PDB file of C-alpha atoms in Angstrom:
ATOM      1  CA  MET P   1       6.321 -22.279  29.280  1.00 59.00           C
ATOM      2  CA  ASP P   2      10.010 -21.351  30.676  1.00 61.00           C
ATOM      3  CA  GLN P   3      12.464 -19.295  28.914  1.00 66.00           C
ATOM      4  CA  ASN P   4      14.106 -22.778  27.776  1.00 70.00           C
ATOM      5  CA  ASP P   5      11.346 -23.655  25.955  1.00 74.00           C
ATOM      6  CA  PHE P   6      11.496 -20.438  24.129  1.00 77.00           C
ATOM      7  CA  ILE P   7      15.001 -21.247  22.494  1.00 87.00           C
ATOM      8  CA  LYS P   8      13.527 -23.928  20.297  1.00 91.00           C
ATOM      9  CA  TYR P   9      11.544 -20.960  18.652  1.00 94.00           C
ATOM     10  CA  LEU P  10      14.226 -19.194  18.033  1.00 95.00           C
ATOM     11  CA  LYS P  11      15.030 -17.973  14.548  1.00 96.00           C
ATOM     12  CA  VAL P  12      17.486 -15.610  13.128  1.00 97.00           C
ATOM     13  CA  TYR P  13      17.188 -13.610   9.973  1.00 97.00           C
ATOM     14  CA  LYS P  14      19.909 -12.061   7.822  1.00 98.00           C
ATOM     15  CA  SER P  15      19.053  -8.638   5.808  1.00 96.00           C
ATOM     16  CA  HIS P  16      16.658  -8.964   2.712  1.00 94.00           C
ATOM     17  CA  ASP P  17      15.433 -13.017   3.698  1.00 96.00           C
ATOM     18  CA  ALA P  18      11.708 -14.105   3.680  1.00 96.00           C
ATOM     19  CA  LEU P  19      10.273 -14.004   7.210  1.00 97.00           C
ATOM     20  CA  ILE P  20       7.104 -14.262   5.488  1.00 97.00           C
ATOM     21  CA  VAL P  21       5.750 -14.874   1.451  1.00 96.00           C
ATOM     22  CA  GLU P  22       2.404 -12.925   0.526  1.00 96.00           C
ATOM     23  CA  GLY P  23      -0.199 -15.728  -1.302  1.00 95.00           C
ATOM     24  CA  GLU P  24       1.423 -18.591   1.214  1.00 96.00           C
ATOM     25  CA  ASP P  25      -0.840 -20.453   3.590  1.00 94.00           C
ATOM     26  CA  ASP P  26       1.384 -21.204   6.818  1.00 94.00           C
ATOM     27  CA  LYS P  27       0.139 -20.119  10.053  1.00 95.00           C
ATOM     28  CA  ASP P  28       2.974 -19.241  12.000  1.00 96.00           C
ATOM     29  CA  PHE P  29       3.072 -15.853  14.064  1.00 96.00           C
ATOM     30  CA  TYR P  30       6.178 -14.149  15.277  1.00 96.00           C
ATOM     31  CA  CYS P  31       7.417 -12.266  17.834  1.00 95.00           C
ATOM     32  CA  LEU P  32       9.964  -9.567  17.222  1.00 97.00           C
ATOM     33  CA  LEU P  33      13.385 -10.005  19.346  1.00 97.00           C
ATOM     34  CA  GLN P  34      15.819  -7.971  17.766  1.00 97.00           C
ATOM     35  CA  GLY P  35      15.964  -5.795  14.511  1.00 97.00           C
ATOM     36  CA  LYS P  36      13.666  -4.102  11.969  1.00 98.00           C
ATOM     37  CA  VAL P  37      11.726  -6.142   9.108  1.00 97.00           C
ATOM     38  CA  GLY P  38       9.342  -4.259   6.145  1.00 95.00           C
ATOM     39  CA  VAL P  39       6.268  -5.201   5.377  1.00 95.00           C
ATOM     40  CA  TRP P  40       5.780  -5.695   1.075  1.00 95.00           C
ATOM     41  CA  LYS P  41       2.980  -6.059  -1.307  1.00 94.00           C
ATOM     42  CA  GLY P  42       3.822  -7.629  -4.667  1.00 93.00           C
ATOM     43  CA  ASP P  43       6.006 -10.573  -6.304  1.00 91.00           C
ATOM     44  CA  LEU P  44       9.180 -11.096  -4.616  1.00 90.00           C
ATOM     45  CA  ALA P  45      10.135 -12.514  -7.885  1.00 89.00           C
ATOM     46  CA  ASP P  46       9.953  -8.650  -8.994  1.00 88.00           C
ATOM     47  CA  ARG P  47      11.999  -6.977  -6.644  1.00 82.00           C
ATOM     48  CA  GLU P  48      11.358  -3.844  -8.618  1.00 87.00           C
ATOM     49  CA  SER P  49       7.401  -3.816  -8.498  1.00 87.00           C
ATOM     50  CA  LEU P  50       7.026  -4.075  -4.628  1.00 92.00           C
ATOM     51  CA  VAL P  51       5.992  -1.658  -2.915  1.00 93.00           C
ATOM     52  CA  LYS P  52       6.329  -1.014   1.035  1.00 93.00           C
ATOM     53  CA  VAL P  53       3.380  -0.417   3.141  1.00 91.00           C
ATOM     54  CA  GLY P  54       4.643  -0.953   6.432  1.00 90.00           C
ATOM     55  CA  GLU P  55       7.698  -1.811   8.917  1.00 92.00           C
ATOM     56  CA  ILE P  56       7.939  -3.462  12.542  1.00 94.00           C
ATOM     57  CA  GLY P  57      10.968  -2.621  14.717  1.00 94.00           C
ATOM     58  CA  GLU P  58       9.735  -2.167  18.271  1.00 93.00           C
ATOM     59  CA  LYS P  59      11.159  -5.054  20.380  1.00 95.00           C
ATOM     60  CA  GLY P  60       8.168  -7.591  21.648  1.00 92.00           C
ATOM     61  CA  ALA P  61       5.732  -6.635  18.696  1.00 93.00           C
ATOM     62  CA  TYR P  62       3.781  -9.580  17.505  1.00 93.00           C
ATOM     63  CA  PHE P  63       3.188  -9.996  13.419  1.00 95.00           C
ATOM     64  CA  GLY P  64       2.071 -12.522  11.173  1.00 94.00           C
ATOM     65  CA  GLU P  65      -0.941 -13.513  13.730  1.00 94.00           C
ATOM     66  CA  MET P  66      -3.866 -12.325  10.591  1.00 92.00           C
ATOM     67  CA  SER P  67      -3.165 -15.888   8.953  1.00 93.00           C
ATOM     68  CA  TYR P  68      -4.218 -17.721  11.763  1.00 94.00           C
ATOM     69  CA  LEU P  69      -6.828 -15.101  12.725  1.00 92.00           C
ATOM     70  CA  LEU P  70      -8.629 -15.063   9.289  1.00 93.00           C
ATOM     71  CA  GLN P  71      -7.906 -18.929   7.920  1.00 94.00           C
ATOM     72  CA  GLU P  72      -6.584 -17.422   4.795  1.00 95.00           C
ATOM     73  CA  PRO P  73      -3.205 -16.932   2.963  1.00 96.00           C
ATOM     74  CA  ARG P  74      -0.707 -13.933   3.995  1.00 96.00           C
ATOM     75  CA  THR P  75      -1.901 -10.373   2.743  1.00 93.00           C
ATOM     76  CA  ALA P  76       1.792  -9.793   2.343  1.00 94.00           C
ATOM     77  CA  SER P  77       5.274 -10.490   2.532  1.00 96.00           C
ATOM     78  CA  ILE P  78       7.422  -9.817   5.795  1.00 97.00           C
ATOM     79  CA  LEU P  79      11.459  -9.007   4.539  1.00 97.00           C
ATOM     80  CA  ALA P  80      14.380  -8.454   7.099  1.00 97.00           C
ATOM     81  CA  GLU P  81      15.845  -4.728   7.041  1.00 97.00           C
ATOM     82  CA  ASP P  82      19.064  -6.367   8.796  1.00 96.00           C
ATOM     83  CA  THR P  83      19.912  -8.998  10.910  1.00 97.00           C
ATOM     84  CA  VAL P  84      16.516  -9.929  12.497  1.00 97.00           C
ATOM     85  CA  LYS P  85      15.916 -12.205  15.716  1.00 97.00           C
ATOM     86  CA  VAL P  86      12.428 -13.216  16.208  1.00 97.00           C
ATOM     87  CA  LEU P  87      10.706 -16.057  18.080  1.00 96.00           C
ATOM     88  CA  LYS P  88       8.489 -17.929  15.718  1.00 96.00           C
ATOM     89  CA  PHE P  89       5.657 -20.059  17.248  1.00 96.00           C
ATOM     90  CA  PRO P  90       3.031 -22.263  14.909  1.00 96.00           C
ATOM     91  CA  GLY P  91      -0.429 -20.133  14.620  1.00 93.00           C
ATOM     92  CA  ASP P  92      -2.171 -23.169  16.319  1.00 92.00           C
ATOM     93  CA  MET P  93      -0.247 -22.282  19.601  1.00 93.00           C
ATOM     94  CA  LEU P  94      -1.913 -18.728  19.411  1.00 93.00           C
ATOM     95  CA  PRO P  95      -4.962 -19.396  21.568  1.00 92.00           C
ATOM     96  CA  GLN P  96      -3.131 -21.252  24.741  1.00 92.00           C
ATOM     97  CA  MET P  97      -0.876 -18.382  24.220  1.00 91.00           C
ATOM     98  CA  VAL P  98      -3.352 -16.078  24.973  1.00 91.00           C
ATOM     99  CA  MET P  99      -5.362 -17.964  27.648  1.00 92.00           C
ATOM    100  CA  LYS P 100      -2.116 -18.482  29.545  1.00 91.00           C
ATOM    101  CA  GLN P 101      -1.397 -14.942  28.761  1.00 89.00           C
ATOM    102  CA  PRO P 102      -4.170 -12.235  28.455  1.00 90.00           C
ATOM    103  CA  LYS P 103      -2.092  -9.362  27.769  1.00 92.00           C
ATOM    104  CA  LEU P 104      -0.364 -10.863  25.091  1.00 89.00           C
ATOM    105  CA  GLY P 105      -4.075 -11.168  23.463  1.00 90.00           C
ATOM    106  CA  LEU P 106      -4.517  -7.238  24.204  1.00 90.00           C
ATOM    107  CA  LYS P 107      -0.921  -6.389  22.909  1.00 90.00           C
ATOM    108  CA  ILE P 108      -1.805  -8.191  19.536  1.00 90.00           C
ATOM    109  CA  CYS P 109      -5.208  -6.548  19.395  1.00 91.00           C
ATOM    110  CA  THR P 110      -3.888  -3.208  20.008  1.00 90.00           C
ATOM    111  CA  ALA P 111      -1.171  -4.028  17.550  1.00 88.00           C
ATOM    112  CA  LEU P 112      -3.989  -4.762  14.888  1.00 89.00           C
ATOM    113  CA  ALA P 113      -5.948  -1.427  15.889  1.00 90.00           C
ATOM    114  CA  ASP P 114      -3.246   0.248  15.467  1.00 89.00           C
ATOM    115  CA  ARG P 115      -2.527  -0.932  12.122  1.00 86.00           C
ATOM    116  CA  LEU P 116      -6.150  -0.287  10.832  1.00 87.00           C
ATOM    117  CA  LYS P 117      -5.587   3.239  12.017  1.00 89.00           C
ATOM    118  CA  GLY P 118      -2.332   3.716   9.719  1.00 85.00           C
ATOM    119  CA  THR P 119      -4.589   1.999   6.967  1.00 84.00           C
ATOM    120  CA  THR P 120      -7.638   4.235   7.457  1.00 87.00           C
ATOM    121  CA  ILE P 121      -4.947   7.272   7.402  1.00 88.00           C
ATOM    122  CA  LYS P 122      -3.297   5.873   4.493  1.00 85.00           C
ATOM    123  CA  GLN P 123      -6.556   5.855   2.823  1.00 88.00           C
ATOM    124  CA  GLN P 124      -7.915   8.927   3.686  1.00 89.00           C
ATOM    125  CA  ASP P 125      -4.366  10.515   2.647  1.00 87.00           C
ATOM    126  CA  ILE P 126      -5.130   8.501  -1.118  1.00 89.00           C
ATOM    127  CA  ALA P 127      -8.820  10.362  -0.664  1.00 89.00           C
ATOM    128  CA  GLN P 128      -7.431  13.655  -0.216  1.00 91.00           C
ATOM    129  CA  GLN P 129      -5.012  13.195  -3.725  1.00 91.00           C
ATOM    130  CA  ARG P 130      -7.965  11.204  -5.852  1.00 90.00           C
ATOM    131  CA  ASN P 131      -9.971  14.754  -5.109  1.00 88.00           C
ATOM    132  CA  ILE P 132      -6.919  17.023  -6.066  1.00 89.00           C
ATOM    133  CA  LEU P 133      -5.734  15.174  -9.189  1.00 89.00           C
ATOM    134  CA  ARG P 134     -10.018  14.676 -10.110  1.00 89.00           C
ATOM    135  CA  SER P 135     -10.237  18.783  -9.342  1.00 87.00           C
ATOM    136  CA  ASP P 136      -6.961  19.272 -11.412  1.00 86.00           C
ATOM    137  CA  ALA P 137      -8.279  16.960 -14.042  1.00 88.00           C
ATOM    138  CA  THR P 138     -11.869  19.267 -14.021  1.00 88.00           C
ATOM    139  CA  ASN P 139      -9.783  22.600 -14.496  1.00 86.00           C
ATOM    140  CA  GLN P 140      -7.531  20.764 -16.905  1.00 89.00           C
ATOM    141  CA  PHE P 141     -10.829  19.952 -19.025  1.00 88.00           C
ATOM    142  CA  LEU P 142     -12.437  23.100 -18.267  1.00 86.00           C
ATOM    143  CA  HIS P 143      -9.663  25.302 -19.719  1.00 87.00           C
ATOM    144  CA  ALA P 144      -9.324  22.975 -22.681  1.00 87.00           C
ATOM    145  CA  LYS P 145     -12.839  23.717 -23.511  1.00 87.00           C
ATOM    146  CA  GLU P 146     -12.597  27.280 -23.091  1.00 88.00           C
ATOM    147  CA  VAL P 147      -9.319  27.579 -25.712  1.00 88.00           C
ATOM    148  CA  PHE P 148     -11.518  24.958 -28.183  1.00 89.00           C
ATOM    149  CA  GLN P 149     -14.258  27.109 -27.779  1.00 87.00           C
ATOM    150  CA  LYS P 150     -11.752  30.138 -28.557  1.00 86.00           C
ATOM    151  CA  MET P 151     -10.398  28.398 -31.555  1.00 88.00           C
ATOM    152  CA  PHE P 152     -13.915  28.006 -32.803  1.00 85.00           C
ATOM    153  CA  PHE P 153     -15.283  31.008 -32.836  1.00 83.00           C
ATOM    154  CA  ILE P 154     -11.931  32.280 -34.602  1.00 84.00           C
ATOM    155  CA  LEU P 155     -11.942  30.037 -37.609  1.00 81.00           C
ATOM    156  CA  ASN P 156     -16.240  30.401 -37.698  1.00 79.00           C
ATOM    157  CA  ALA P 157     -15.053  34.031 -38.525  1.00 78.00           C
ATOM    158  CA  ILE P 158     -12.421  33.784 -40.392  1.00 76.00           C
ATOM    159  CA  GLN P 159     -14.729  31.511 -42.264  1.00 73.00           C
ATOM    160  CA  ASN P 160     -17.056  33.957 -42.408  1.00 72.00           C
ATOM    161  CA  GLN P 161     -14.554  36.003 -44.004  1.00 69.00           C
ATOM    162  CA  PHE P 162     -14.060  34.178 -46.924  1.00 66.00           C
ATOM    163  CA  GLN P 163     -17.571  34.358 -47.242  1.00 70.00           C
ATOM    164  CA  ASN P 164     -17.139  37.963 -47.837  1.00 68.00           C
ATOM    165  CA  PRO P 165     -18.284  38.577 -51.888  1.00 70.00           C
ATOM    166  CA  PHE P 166     -15.458  41.268 -51.969  1.00 68.00           C
ATOM    167  CA  LEU P 167     -12.162  38.712 -50.117  1.00 62.00           C
ATOM    168  CA  LYS P 168     -14.224  36.047 -52.081  1.00 65.00           C
ATOM    169  CA  ALA P 169     -13.661  37.704 -55.592  1.00 68.00           C
ATOM    170  CA  ALA P 170     -10.173  39.043 -54.560  1.00 64.00           C
ATOM    171  CA  LEU P 171      -9.099  35.261 -54.230  1.00 62.00           C
ATOM    172  CA  GLU P 172     -10.863  34.008 -57.150  1.00 69.00           C
ATOM    173  CA  TYR P 173      -8.404  36.685 -59.235  1.00 62.00           C
TER     174      TYR P 173
END
């Protein structure tokens, strides 16, 4: 494939345009030529609920290949963060491109490994935060238990005082 063949795959997106929509079944994959895209989870119709899980800004980076490789719907949405130029290839071109350019296969494998590493680090951070919250909750529970026990002893002592015959007589008088 020469340079002129690539022109037909060139696409330009404006800021906030969706290149990929989570849940859709298309299998196209992209090569980033210019700009930056964000990786988002959630319903695009409710932009307030979207959660940004990553971004891609490296010229020559490939994305969108997972849907073709796994033969599954899109796992996230990709939105342009500024003006973006990409080469948009049909998914079924991926195997032949990798056969003709083995470095492309290695680049995609490296990108996938890097994403997995990032996910693992985020998962570790989440687990650490969960453990901190769990520890805080346990400490709060133990503190509340201690306060409850003190209150129980105080109320029990007050109740015992009301059982005192002299105090009981004074209250009845």
